[in-house]
Amino acid sequence: MTRSIVFDSPFLLGFEHTRSLIERAAKAAAESYPPYNVEDRGDGGLRITLAVAGFTPDQLSVTVEDRQLTVQGKRDGDPAKRDDAFLHRGIAARGFIRSFVLADGMVVEGATLGHGLLHIDLARPEPEKRVTTVPIRTVG
């Protein structure tokens, strides 16, 4: 991936993390399998729905690391052996990794699998309101 000239400016110091997030988001956008929807549930909540027909809960994993949500599907067995029984295979049978970059404060509430769809619910809880009193010192 080519580096963004904007973030290489000497006037933008300390934005390496932002550049990294943009690069991760661009890489995730280039993925095309499995198809997915993102729904707004209101109150800052989102639902990601992935079409994962044929996968069981044991073949799927949902993880969050460093604000990156990763959904992975692994197929068991040798796919070549299963192909012998099909006259036509139109439903994809390959494994996948699909990633989403989460905003600060987003948390995964849970994941459910039903009717070939994996639903992942996200929320953005209200941040705690903190008031900090700064002591005032006197000098000399």
GROMACS .gro file of N, CA, C and O in nm, residues 35 71 73 123:
model
   16
   35PRO      N    1  -2.006  -1.155   0.232
   35PRO     CA    2  -2.079  -1.029   0.228
   35PRO      C    3  -2.135  -0.995   0.366
   35PRO      O    4  -2.158  -1.085   0.447
   71VAL      N    5  -1.340  -1.137   1.240
   71VAL     CA    6  -1.427  -1.254   1.231
   71VAL      C    7  -1.357  -1.352   1.139
   71VAL      O    8  -1.318  -1.317   1.028
   73GLY      N    9  -1.357  -1.757   0.980
   73GLY     CA   10  -1.427  -1.883   0.956
   73GLY      C   11  -1.329  -1.984   0.900
   73GLY      O   12  -1.258  -1.956   0.805
  123ALA      N   13  -2.183  -0.159   2.078
  123ALA     CA   14  -2.241  -0.045   2.148
  123ALA      C   15  -2.132   0.056   2.178
  123ALA      O   16  -2.014   0.023   2.182
   0.00000   0.00000   0.00000
